[in-house]
Coordinates of C-alpha atoms in Angstrom, one line a residue:
M23 CA -17.1 20.9 21.3
R24 CA -15.1 18.8 23.8
H25 CA -12.3 18.3 21.5
L26 CA -11.6 22.0 20.7
S27 CA -8.9 21.8 23.5
N28 CA -6.8 19.7 21.1
W29 CA -6.1 22.8 19.1
P30 CA -2.6 23.5 20.5
A31 CA -1.7 19.8 19.9
L32 CA -3.0 19.9 16.4
T33 CA -1.1 23.1 15.7
I34 CA 2.2 21.4 16.8
L35 CA 1.5 18.3 14.7
L36 CA 0.7 20.6 11.7
S37 CA 4.0 22.4 12.2
A38 CA 5.9 19.1 12.5
V39 CA 4.3 17.6 9.4
A40 CA 5.0 20.7 7.4
A41 CA 8.5 21.2 8.7
A42 CA 9.3 17.6 7.7
A43 CA 7.9 18.2 4.3
Y44 CA 10.1 21.1 3.5
T45 CA 13.4 20.4 5.3
P46 CA 14.4 17.0 4.0
S47 CA 17.8 15.3 4.6
H48 CA 19.3 13.1 2.0
P49 CA 17.5 11.4 0.6
S50 CA 14.4 11.8 2.9
F51 CA 11.6 14.1 2.1
T52 CA 7.9 14.8 2.4
S53 CA 5.0 17.1 2.0
S54 CA 1.7 17.6 3.8
H55 CA -1.8 16.9 2.8
Q56 CA -5.2 17.0 1.1
Q57 CA -8.7 17.9 1.2
A58 CA -11.5 18.5 -1.2
P59 CA -14.3 21.0 -1.4
S60 CA -17.2 21.4 0.9
S61 CA -20.9 20.5 1.2
R62 CA -23.2 21.4 4.1
T63 CA -22.7 22.7 7.6
R64 CA -23.3 20.6 10.6
S65 CA -22.0 21.1 14.2
V66 CA -19.5 23.7 15.2
F67 CA -16.9 21.1 15.8
S68 CA -17.5 19.6 12.4
H69 CA -16.8 23.1 10.9
F70 CA -13.7 23.5 12.9
R71 CA -12.4 20.0 12.2
D72 CA -13.2 20.1 8.5
G73 CA -11.9 23.5 8.0
L74 CA -8.7 22.5 9.7
I75 CA -8.4 19.5 7.4
R76 CA -8.8 21.7 4.4
S77 CA -6.2 24.1 5.6
I78 CA -3.7 21.4 6.5
W79 CA -4.1 19.5 3.3
S80 CA -4.4 22.4 0.9
I81 CA -1.6 24.7 -0.3
P82 CA -1.5 28.4 -0.8
S83 CA -1.5 29.5 -4.4
C84 CA 2.0 31.2 -3.8
A85 CA 3.5 27.9 -3.0
R86 CA 2.0 26.0 -6.0
E87 CA 4.5 27.8 -8.4
R88 CA 7.4 26.6 -6.2
I89 CA 6.0 23.0 -6.3
A90 CA 5.6 23.2 -10.1
T91 CA 9.2 24.4 -10.3
N92 CA 10.4 21.6 -8.1
E93 CA 8.6 19.0 -10.2
A94 CA 10.5 20.4 -13.3
K95 CA 13.6 19.6 -11.4
S96 CA 12.8 15.9 -11.3
E97 CA 13.7 15.8 -15.0
S98 CA 17.3 16.8 -14.2
T99 CA 20.2 14.4 -14.4
P100 CA 20.4 11.8 -11.4
P101 CA 22.8 12.8 -8.7
S102 CA 26.1 10.9 -8.3
T103 CA 24.7 8.7 -5.5
L104 CA 22.1 7.2 -7.8
L105 CA 24.4 6.9 -10.7
A106 CA 26.9 5.2 -8.7
R107 CA 24.3 2.5 -7.4
Y108 CA 21.9 2.1 -10.4
G109 CA 23.6 3.9 -13.3
G110 CA 24.7 0.5 -15.0
D111 CA 21.4 -1.4 -14.3
I112 CA 18.5 -2.3 -16.6
V113 CA 15.4 -4.2 -16.3
L114 CA 14.7 -7.0 -18.9
R115 CA 11.4 -8.8 -19.6
F116 CA 11.9 -12.4 -20.6
T117 CA 9.0 -14.2 -22.4
T118 CA 8.9 -17.9 -21.5
T119 CA 7.1 -20.5 -23.7
S120 CA 8.0 -23.9 -22.2
P121 CA 8.7 -25.5 -18.9
E122 CA 12.3 -26.0 -20.0
E123 CA 12.7 -22.2 -20.6
A124 CA 11.2 -21.4 -17.2
A125 CA 13.4 -24.0 -15.5
A126 CA 16.6 -22.6 -17.2
L127 CA 15.8 -19.0 -16.3
S128 CA 15.0 -19.8 -12.8
E129 CA 18.4 -21.6 -12.4
A130 CA 20.3 -18.8 -14.0
V131 CA 18.7 -16.3 -11.7
H132 CA 19.7 -18.4 -8.7
V133 CA 23.3 -18.8 -9.9
L134 CA 23.9 -15.2 -10.7
F135 CA 22.0 -13.8 -7.6
L136 CA 19.7 -11.7 -9.8
D137 CA 16.8 -9.5 -8.6
V138 CA 13.6 -10.8 -10.1
W139 CA 11.1 -8.0 -10.0
E140 CA 8.0 -9.7 -11.0
F141 CA 6.8 -12.7 -13.0
N142 CA 3.6 -14.5 -14.1
A143 CA 2.8 -17.4 -16.3
D144 CA 4.0 -15.6 -19.5
W145 CA 7.0 -13.3 -18.5
V146 CA 9.7 -12.6 -16.0
D147 CA 11.1 -9.2 -15.2
I148 CA 14.7 -9.1 -14.1
R149 CA 16.9 -6.2 -12.9
L150 CA 20.6 -6.7 -13.6
A151 CA 23.7 -4.8 -14.5
K152 CA 24.3 -4.3 -18.1
D153 CA 27.6 -6.1 -18.0
V154 CA 26.0 -9.1 -16.5
V155 CA 23.6 -9.6 -19.5
P156 CA 26.1 -11.7 -21.5
S157 CA 26.6 -14.1 -18.5
L158 CA 22.9 -14.5 -18.1
L159 CA 22.4 -15.2 -21.8
G160 CA 25.3 -17.7 -21.7
L161 CA 23.3 -19.8 -19.1
L162 CA 20.0 -19.8 -21.1
P163 CA 19.0 -22.0 -24.0
P164 CA 19.1 -20.6 -27.6
S165 CA 15.3 -20.0 -27.5
L166 CA 15.7 -17.4 -24.8
Q167 CA 18.7 -15.6 -26.4
H168 CA 16.4 -13.1 -28.1
A169 CA 13.3 -13.6 -26.1
H170 CA 13.7 -10.4 -24.0
T171 CA 13.0 -6.7 -24.3
P172 CA 14.2 -3.9 -22.0
L173 CA 11.6 -2.2 -19.9
M174 CA 13.9 0.5 -18.4
H175 CA 17.0 1.8 -20.1
D176 CA 17.7 4.4 -17.5
L177 CA 17.0 3.0 -14.1
A178 CA 18.7 5.7 -12.2
Q179 CA 16.5 8.4 -13.9
A180 CA 13.4 6.3 -13.1
I181 CA 14.4 6.0 -9.4
L182 CA 15.1 9.8 -9.2
E183 CA 11.6 10.6 -10.5
S184 CA 9.9 8.3 -7.9
Y185 CA 11.2 10.4 -5.1
P186 CA 9.6 13.8 -4.2
S187 CA 11.2 16.7 -5.9
L188 CA 13.1 18.1 -2.9
T189 CA 14.7 14.9 -2.0
F190 CA 18.0 15.4 -3.6
E191 CA 18.2 19.2 -3.2
D192 CA 21.3 20.6 -1.4
P193 CA 20.3 21.0 2.3
S194 CA 22.1 24.4 2.2
H195 CA 19.5 25.7 -0.2
L196 CA 16.8 24.9 2.4
E197 CA 18.3 26.4 5.4
H198 CA 16.3 29.7 5.2
R199 CA 13.0 28.0 4.7
T200 CA 10.5 28.7 7.4
F201 CA 7.0 27.5 8.3
N202 CA 4.4 29.8 9.6
A203 CA 0.8 28.9 10.4
V204 CA -1.3 32.0 9.6
L205 CA -5.0 32.8 9.6
Q206 CA -6.1 33.8 6.2
T207 CA -8.7 32.9 3.6
P208 CA -7.1 31.5 0.5
A209 CA -7.4 33.6 -2.6
N210 CA -8.0 30.5 -4.7
T211 CA -10.7 28.2 -3.5
H212 CA -9.4 25.3 -5.4
Q213 CA -7.9 22.8 -3.1
T214 CA -4.9 20.8 -3.9
N215 CA -4.3 17.3 -2.6
I216 CA -0.7 17.4 -1.3
F217 CA -0.3 14.4 0.8
F218 CA -1.1 12.1 -2.0
R219 CA 0.7 14.2 -4.5
N220 CA 3.9 12.4 -3.7
Y221 CA 5.1 9.2 -1.9
Q222 CA 5.7 10.0 1.7
P223 CA 8.4 8.7 4.1
L224 CA 7.5 7.2 7.5
S225 CA 8.5 10.3 9.3
V226 CA 5.5 12.0 7.7
I227 CA 3.1 9.1 7.5
I228 CA 3.1 8.5 11.4
P229 CA 2.3 12.2 12.3
W230 CA -0.4 12.1 9.6
M231 CA -1.9 9.1 11.2
R232 CA -1.8 10.7 14.7
L233 CA -3.4 13.8 13.2
L234 CA -6.3 11.8 11.8
R235 CA -6.8 10.2 15.2
S236 CA -6.9 13.5 16.9
L237 CA -9.4 15.0 14.3
F238 CA -11.8 12.0 14.2
P239 CA -11.8 10.6 17.7
T240 CA -15.3 9.1 17.2
H241 CA -14.2 6.4 14.9
V242 CA -10.5 6.4 14.5
R243 CA -7.9 4.9 16.8
M244 CA -4.2 4.5 16.3
I245 CA -2.8 1.1 17.3
N246 CA 0.4 -1.0 16.8
V247 CA 0.2 -4.5 15.3
G248 CA 3.8 -5.4 16.2
A249 CA 7.3 -4.2 16.3
S250 CA 10.2 -4.4 13.7
Y251 CA 13.6 -6.0 14.0
E252 CA 15.1 -2.6 14.7
G253 CA 12.5 -1.8 17.3
R254 CA 10.1 0.4 15.4
D255 CA 6.4 0.2 16.0
I256 CA 4.3 -1.2 13.1
P257 CA 1.5 1.5 13.2
A258 CA -2.1 0.9 12.1
L259 CA -5.3 2.8 12.0
R260 CA -8.3 1.0 13.5
I261 CA -11.5 2.6 12.1
G262 CA -15.0 1.7 13.2
V263 CA -18.1 2.7 15.2
H264 CA -19.6 0.5 17.8
P265 CA -23.4 1.4 18.2
T266 CA -24.4 0.7 21.8
N267 CA -27.4 -1.4 22.5
A268 CA -27.8 -2.5 26.0
E269 CA -30.5 -5.1 25.1
K270 CA -28.3 -6.9 22.6
P271 CA -25.0 -8.7 23.4
S272 CA -22.2 -7.2 21.3
G273 CA -20.7 -10.6 20.2
L274 CA -17.6 -10.9 18.1
R275 CA -16.6 -7.8 16.2
K276 CA -16.2 -8.5 12.5
T277 CA -12.9 -7.0 11.4
I278 CA -11.2 -6.5 8.0
V279 CA -7.5 -6.1 7.8
I280 CA -5.8 -4.2 5.0
A281 CA -2.0 -4.4 4.9
G282 CA 0.7 -2.9 2.6
G283 CA 4.4 -2.5 2.5
S284 CA 5.6 -6.0 3.3
H285 CA 8.1 -5.5 0.5
A286 CA 9.8 -2.2 1.2
R287 CA 10.2 -1.0 -2.4
E288 CA 6.5 -1.3 -3.2
W289 CA 5.7 2.3 -2.3
I290 CA 2.3 2.3 -4.0
S291 CA 1.0 -0.3 -1.7
T292 CA 1.8 1.9 1.3
S293 CA 0.2 5.1 -0.3
T294 CA -2.8 3.0 -1.3
V295 CA -3.4 1.8 2.2
N296 CA -3.3 5.4 3.4
Y297 CA -5.6 6.6 0.6
V298 CA -8.3 4.0 1.4
A299 CA -8.0 4.6 5.1
Y300 CA -8.4 8.4 4.6
S301 CA -11.4 7.9 2.3
F302 CA -13.2 5.7 4.8
I303 CA -12.4 8.2 7.7
T304 CA -13.6 11.3 5.9
A305 CA -16.7 9.7 4.4
Y306 CA -18.2 8.6 7.8
G307 CA -21.4 10.5 8.5
K308 CA -21.6 11.7 4.9
S309 CA -22.0 8.5 3.0
K310 CA -24.7 6.1 4.0
E311 CA -22.8 3.2 2.6
V312 CA -19.5 4.0 4.2
T313 CA -21.2 4.8 7.5
R314 CA -22.9 1.5 7.6
L315 CA -19.6 -0.3 6.8
L316 CA -17.9 1.3 9.6
E317 CA -20.8 0.4 11.9
E318 CA -20.8 -3.2 10.8
F319 CA -17.0 -3.8 10.8
D320 CA -13.8 -2.7 12.3
W321 CA -11.2 -1.8 9.7
I322 CA -7.4 -2.2 10.3
F323 CA -5.2 -0.3 8.0
V324 CA -1.5 -1.2 8.2
P325 CA 0.4 1.1 5.7
T326 CA 3.8 -0.6 6.0
M327 CA 4.4 -4.0 7.5
N328 CA 8.1 -3.5 7.1
P329 CA 9.1 0.0 8.6
D330 CA 12.8 -0.8 8.7
G331 CA 13.0 -1.7 5.0
Y332 CA 10.7 1.2 4.0
I333 CA 12.9 3.7 5.8
Y334 CA 16.0 2.0 4.2
T335 CA 14.4 2.6 0.7
W336 CA 14.2 6.3 1.4
E337 CA 17.7 6.7 3.0
N338 CA 19.9 4.1 1.2
D339 CA 18.5 1.8 -1.5
R340 CA 15.3 2.6 -3.2
L341 CA 14.9 -0.9 -4.5
W342 CA 15.4 -2.8 -1.2
R343 CA 12.8 -5.5 -0.7
K344 CA 13.3 -7.4 2.6
N345 CA 13.4 -6.4 6.2
R346 CA 16.7 -5.3 7.7
Q347 CA 17.2 -8.3 9.9
Q348 CA 20.7 -9.9 10.3
T349 CA 21.1 -13.3 8.7
S350 CA 23.7 -16.1 9.1
L351 CA 25.7 -14.2 6.4
R352 CA 27.0 -10.8 7.7
F353 CA 27.0 -9.2 4.2
C354 CA 23.5 -10.4 3.2
K355 CA 20.9 -8.8 5.4
G356 CA 17.1 -9.2 5.3
V357 CA 14.3 -11.7 5.3
D358 CA 11.3 -11.6 2.9
L359 CA 8.2 -11.2 5.1
D360 CA 6.0 -12.9 2.7
H361 CA 7.9 -16.0 2.6
S362 CA 8.4 -16.2 6.4
Y363 CA 4.9 -17.3 7.6
S364 CA 4.6 -20.8 9.1
F365 CA 2.1 -22.3 6.8
K366 CA 3.9 -24.4 4.2
W367 CA 7.0 -22.6 4.8
D368 CA 9.4 -23.9 2.2
H369 CA 12.8 -25.2 3.3
D370 CA 13.6 -27.0 0.0
S371 CA 13.7 -24.1 -2.4
N372 CA 16.9 -22.3 -3.5
A373 CA 16.0 -19.2 -1.7
A374 CA 15.5 -21.0 1.6
N375 CA 19.3 -21.8 1.6
N376 CA 20.5 -18.4 0.3
P377 CA 20.3 -15.4 2.6
C378 CA 21.5 -13.3 -0.3
S379 CA 18.3 -14.1 -2.3
E380 CA 15.6 -11.4 -2.5
S381 CA 13.0 -14.0 -1.5
F382 CA 14.9 -15.5 1.3
G383 CA 12.2 -16.6 3.8
G384 CA 14.6 -17.3 6.8
E385 CA 16.1 -20.5 8.1
G386 CA 12.9 -21.5 9.8
P387 CA 9.2 -20.5 9.9
F388 CA 8.6 -17.0 11.3
Q389 CA 12.2 -16.0 11.3
A390 CA 11.1 -12.5 10.1
V391 CA 10.4 -10.6 13.2
E392 CA 7.7 -8.5 11.7
A393 CA 5.8 -11.5 10.3
R394 CA 5.9 -13.3 13.5
R395 CA 4.7 -10.3 15.7
F396 CA 1.9 -9.5 13.3
A397 CA 0.8 -13.1 13.3
N398 CA 0.9 -13.1 17.1
W399 CA -1.1 -9.8 17.1
A400 CA -3.8 -11.3 14.9
R401 CA -4.0 -14.6 17.0
N402 CA -4.3 -12.5 20.2
E403 CA -7.1 -10.3 18.6
T404 CA -9.1 -13.4 17.7
A405 CA -8.5 -15.4 20.9
N406 CA -8.7 -12.7 23.5
N407 CA -10.3 -9.5 22.2
S408 CA -13.6 -10.7 20.8
V409 CA -12.5 -10.1 17.2
S410 CA -13.4 -12.2 14.2
I411 CA -11.2 -11.4 11.2
V412 CA -13.5 -12.0 8.2
A413 CA -11.3 -10.6 5.4
F414 CA -7.6 -10.0 4.8
V415 CA -6.2 -8.0 1.9
D416 CA -2.5 -7.9 1.4
L417 CA -1.5 -5.1 -1.1
H418 CA 1.6 -5.4 -3.2
S419 CA 3.0 -4.3 -6.7
Y420 CA 3.1 -4.8 -9.5
S421 CA 1.2 -6.7 -12.4
Q422 CA -2.4 -5.9 -11.7
Q423 CA -3.7 -9.1 -10.3
I424 CA -6.2 -10.2 -7.7
L425 CA -4.8 -13.4 -6.2
Y426 CA -6.6 -15.9 -3.8
P427 CA -5.2 -19.0 -2.0
Y428 CA -3.3 -21.1 -2.2
S429 CA 0.1 -19.6 -3.1
Y430 CA 2.2 -22.6 -1.9
S431 CA 0.9 -25.1 -4.4
C432 CA -1.7 -25.5 -7.2
S433 CA -2.3 -29.1 -6.3
T434 CA -4.7 -28.3 -3.6
A435 CA -7.8 -26.1 -4.1
P436 CA -9.2 -24.0 -1.2
P437 CA -12.4 -25.3 0.3
A438 CA -14.4 -22.1 -0.5
L439 CA -13.0 -21.7 -4.0
E440 CA -16.3 -20.5 -5.6
N441 CA -16.8 -17.8 -3.0
L442 CA -13.2 -16.6 -3.3
E443 CA -13.6 -16.4 -7.1
E444 CA -16.9 -14.6 -6.9
L445 CA -15.7 -11.9 -4.7
A446 CA -12.4 -11.6 -6.6
I447 CA -14.3 -11.1 -9.9
G448 CA -16.5 -8.4 -8.3
I449 CA -13.4 -6.6 -7.0
A450 CA -11.8 -6.7 -10.4
K451 CA -15.0 -5.1 -11.8
A452 CA -15.1 -2.4 -9.2
I453 CA -11.6 -1.5 -10.2
R454 CA -12.3 -1.6 -13.9
V455 CA -15.3 0.7 -13.7
T456 CA -13.2 3.3 -11.8
H457 CA -10.5 4.1 -14.5
G458 CA -10.8 1.3 -16.9
E459 CA -7.8 -0.7 -15.5
E460 CA -7.9 -4.4 -16.0
Y461 CA -7.0 -6.7 -13.2
S462 CA -6.7 -10.5 -13.8
V463 CA -8.2 -13.0 -11.2
T464 CA -6.5 -16.2 -10.5
A465 CA -5.1 -18.5 -7.8
A466 CA -1.8 -17.1 -6.3
C467 CA 0.0 -20.3 -7.3
E468 CA -1.1 -20.0 -11.0
S469 CA 0.1 -16.4 -11.2
S470 CA 3.7 -17.5 -10.9
V471 CA 3.8 -20.6 -13.1
G472 CA 2.8 -21.6 -16.6
V473 CA -0.1 -24.0 -16.9
E474 CA -0.5 -26.7 -19.5
N475 CA -4.1 -27.3 -19.9
G476 CA -5.5 -30.8 -20.6
K477 CA -6.9 -33.7 -18.8
N478 CA -3.9 -33.8 -16.4
R479 CA -2.8 -30.1 -15.8
K480 CA 0.9 -29.6 -15.6
F481 CA 2.5 -26.6 -14.0
W482 CA 5.9 -25.2 -15.0
P483 CA 8.7 -24.5 -12.6
R484 CA 8.3 -21.4 -10.4
M485 CA 10.7 -18.5 -10.3
E486 CA 10.5 -18.5 -6.5
S487 CA 8.7 -20.5 -3.8
G488 CA 5.2 -19.7 -3.0
G489 CA 5.3 -21.1 0.5
G490 CA 5.2 -19.1 3.7
S491 CA 2.9 -16.3 2.4
A492 CA 0.7 -14.1 4.5
L493 CA -2.2 -14.9 2.1
D494 CA -2.0 -18.6 2.8
W495 CA -1.5 -18.1 6.6
F496 CA -4.5 -16.0 7.2
Y497 CA -6.7 -18.2 5.1
H498 CA -5.6 -21.6 6.5
E499 CA -4.2 -21.0 9.9
L500 CA -6.6 -18.1 11.1
K501 CA -9.5 -19.3 9.0
V502 CA -10.2 -16.0 7.4
K503 CA -12.6 -17.1 4.6
Y504 CA -11.9 -14.1 2.3
S505 CA -8.1 -13.7 1.9
Y506 CA -6.6 -12.0 -1.0
Q507 CA -3.3 -10.5 -2.3
I508 CA -3.8 -7.7 -4.8
K509 CA -0.9 -6.6 -7.0
L510 CA -1.5 -3.0 -7.9
R511 CA -0.4 -0.8 -10.9
D512 CA 1.2 -1.2 -13.3
T513 CA 2.0 -4.1 -15.7
G514 CA 5.7 -3.3 -16.0
S515 CA 6.2 0.0 -17.7
Y516 CA 7.5 1.4 -14.4
G517 CA 7.3 -1.6 -12.1
F518 CA 8.2 -0.6 -8.6
L519 CA 8.9 3.0 -9.7
L520 CA 5.4 3.9 -10.5
P521 CA 5.2 7.7 -10.9
S522 CA 3.5 9.5 -8.1
R523 CA 0.7 10.8 -10.4
N524 CA -0.6 7.3 -10.1
I525 CA -1.1 7.4 -6.4
V526 CA -4.7 9.0 -6.4
P527 CA -6.2 6.9 -9.2
T528 CA -4.7 3.7 -7.8
G529 CA -6.1 4.7 -4.4
Q530 CA -9.5 5.5 -6.0
E531 CA -9.6 2.0 -7.6
A532 CA -8.7 0.3 -4.2
F533 CA -11.2 2.4 -2.4
N534 CA -14.0 1.2 -4.7
A535 CA -12.7 -2.4 -4.5
I536 CA -12.5 -2.4 -0.7
Q537 CA -16.1 -0.9 -0.5
Y538 CA -17.3 -3.6 -2.9
M539 CA -15.8 -6.2 -0.6
G540 CA -17.6 -4.6 2.4
H541 CA -21.0 -4.7 0.6
F542 CA -20.4 -8.3 -0.5
L543 CA -19.8 -9.4 3.1
L544 CA -23.0 -7.6 4.2
G545 CA -25.1 -9.4 1.6
N546 CA -25.0 -12.9 3.3
K547 CA -22.3 -14.0 1.0
G548 CA -20.2 -15.9 3.4
I549 CA -21.0 -13.8 6.5
E550 CA -24.5 -14.2 7.9
V551 CA -26.1 -11.0 9.2
G552 CA -28.2 -11.6 12.3
E553 CA -32.0 -11.2 12.1
D554 CA -32.0 -8.4 14.5
T555 CA -29.5 -6.3 12.5
E556 CA -31.2 -3.2 11.1
R557 CA -31.4 -3.2 7.4
H558 CA -30.4 0.1 5.8
Q559 CA -32.0 1.2 2.6
E560 CA -29.2 2.7 0.5
D561 CA -29.0 4.1 -2.9
E562 CA -26.1 2.4 -4.6
D563 CA -23.8 4.5 -6.7
D564 CA -22.0 1.6 -8.7
G565 CA -19.1 3.6 -9.4
S566 CA -20.9 6.2 -11.6
Q567 CA -19.2 9.1 -9.7
E568 CA -17.1 11.1 -12.2
I569 CA -13.4 10.8 -11.6
S570 CA -10.6 12.5 -13.3
R571 CA -8.2 10.0 -14.9
E572 CA -5.5 12.4 -14.0
G573 CA -6.2 11.8 -10.3
S574 CA -7.3 15.4 -9.6
A575 CA -10.7 14.4 -8.2
S576 CA -11.3 12.1 -5.3
V577 CA -13.7 9.3 -4.9
A578 CA -13.7 9.8 -1.2
P579 CA -16.7 12.0 -0.1
E580 CA -15.7 15.6 0.5
T581 CA -15.5 17.2 3.9
D582 CA -17.6 20.1 5.0
G583 CA -16.6 23.7 4.6
V584 CA -16.5 26.3 7.3
E585 CA -18.7 29.0 5.7
G586 CA -17.8 31.7 8.0
E587 CA -17.8 30.0 11.4
F588 CA -14.1 30.8 11.8
E589 CA -11.1 31.8 9.6
E590 CA -9.3 28.9 8.0
V591 CA -5.8 28.0 9.0
N592 CA -3.4 27.8 6.1
T593 CA 0.2 27.1 5.7
E594 CA 2.3 29.8 4.3
L595 CA 5.7 28.6 3.0
R596 CA 8.4 31.4 2.9
M597 CA 11.6 31.0 1.2

């Protein structure tokens, strides 16, 4: 009951979130958030808190019709701002079958300053203007002249549909919208998940994180893991419970770090970090498995490592990748965070000498401000704050891959290769049993090059350097035994412009995957559990929970209902 005094502050936060959601500026937007049905009652505060969550993250039926109407608007013609920037662009997938083809394509990309979206051992996706296609083909060997297929014919339309529906609405049409918090019982008991219905801008994500901290003070803290080039905090949620035992020294606190958004345009990685964090937070005290994981580990969730770039994708360029740092060329801003870490930073690649390259890792190790400050935070945690980082997961998109070290080279195998592969295969299975999606498992270096099998393995030329990655730095420099980069949905149909209907199912897959990782680490598979640690007898679910493929149901355990303790707070959106 001691936190009931937080009610005025929570009301203000609720108002701020909802106001931001429905009064967007070009091209920013948002909306508020979710909750699911109820189970049993517990304490009065639990009723109060969970009812508040339901009210905040549900939507009155009178507003659902307006949301459906706005969704229909997303099928309209892209506005002039999008057409001017992207109207003449397409995405082509080239299939490479030899080292010579891979080398020629890599050189052509460098010469023409093209935007490589994604690549693996079999194909390369490239975004370019339609009128540049002849120039590209002119630099390629005959075998590649027809070895390409278009993935997106109308890039501007795909970009429009990745934004929430109100993003490009005329602000004059919104000036009479008001927000009122009213006390009422919803006529329809079906709860709609709004926060994960759309991608959300940082202006909504941060208040949402603060709200979670206020509603769940027993196991949620909000921290900063660094600051950006433009001076913004890099916010994170620290989730965990520290059982007190005066007779037993606490020792090092095992910690798992889940990060997303290093590349600004990979919105699904940011939404997925938020979904997994939310699922852990709301499951504490209701799921024995999750409760134990929060007691055994601290969990650090960083939704966007690149806040400047993320905001830029909402306000200027949806396909911006790097941070917003000034380089030696005034007209080419930005450093690629995931090529800026100090371990095996590559000064010999084409990108290292070209600030205009999308994979430019800076003119020296740790030139990217966000990467340097995040690494400093991690070092300080392990050196001075009794923290032992036992796992690191870096979420990206796209291509549906689970990658383990090393990224910089295939010539050196990591010392704990078998353990890395074992856990990665288990993660892939946890994802597959959720919605049937297949994720491949391989070393990060092999994901980006072709491999000729034989007695002496030969690797094809790379599309970009693999040096300076967060994956390799955490594994080698910080000695984090289980370090992974997971590339989320999809395999190229939408690429970075994954429709928002994929947010919840992708989040469910990731939640199951991260849970599996936690159980693996508790099973004496690389992390020894002390003899005095209490052994919990739990009934494993093994992913058998029914989940809607359309993303309407949540894997995360549901919060309790109020059942008459007080009237629910609901948002009423009036035109």
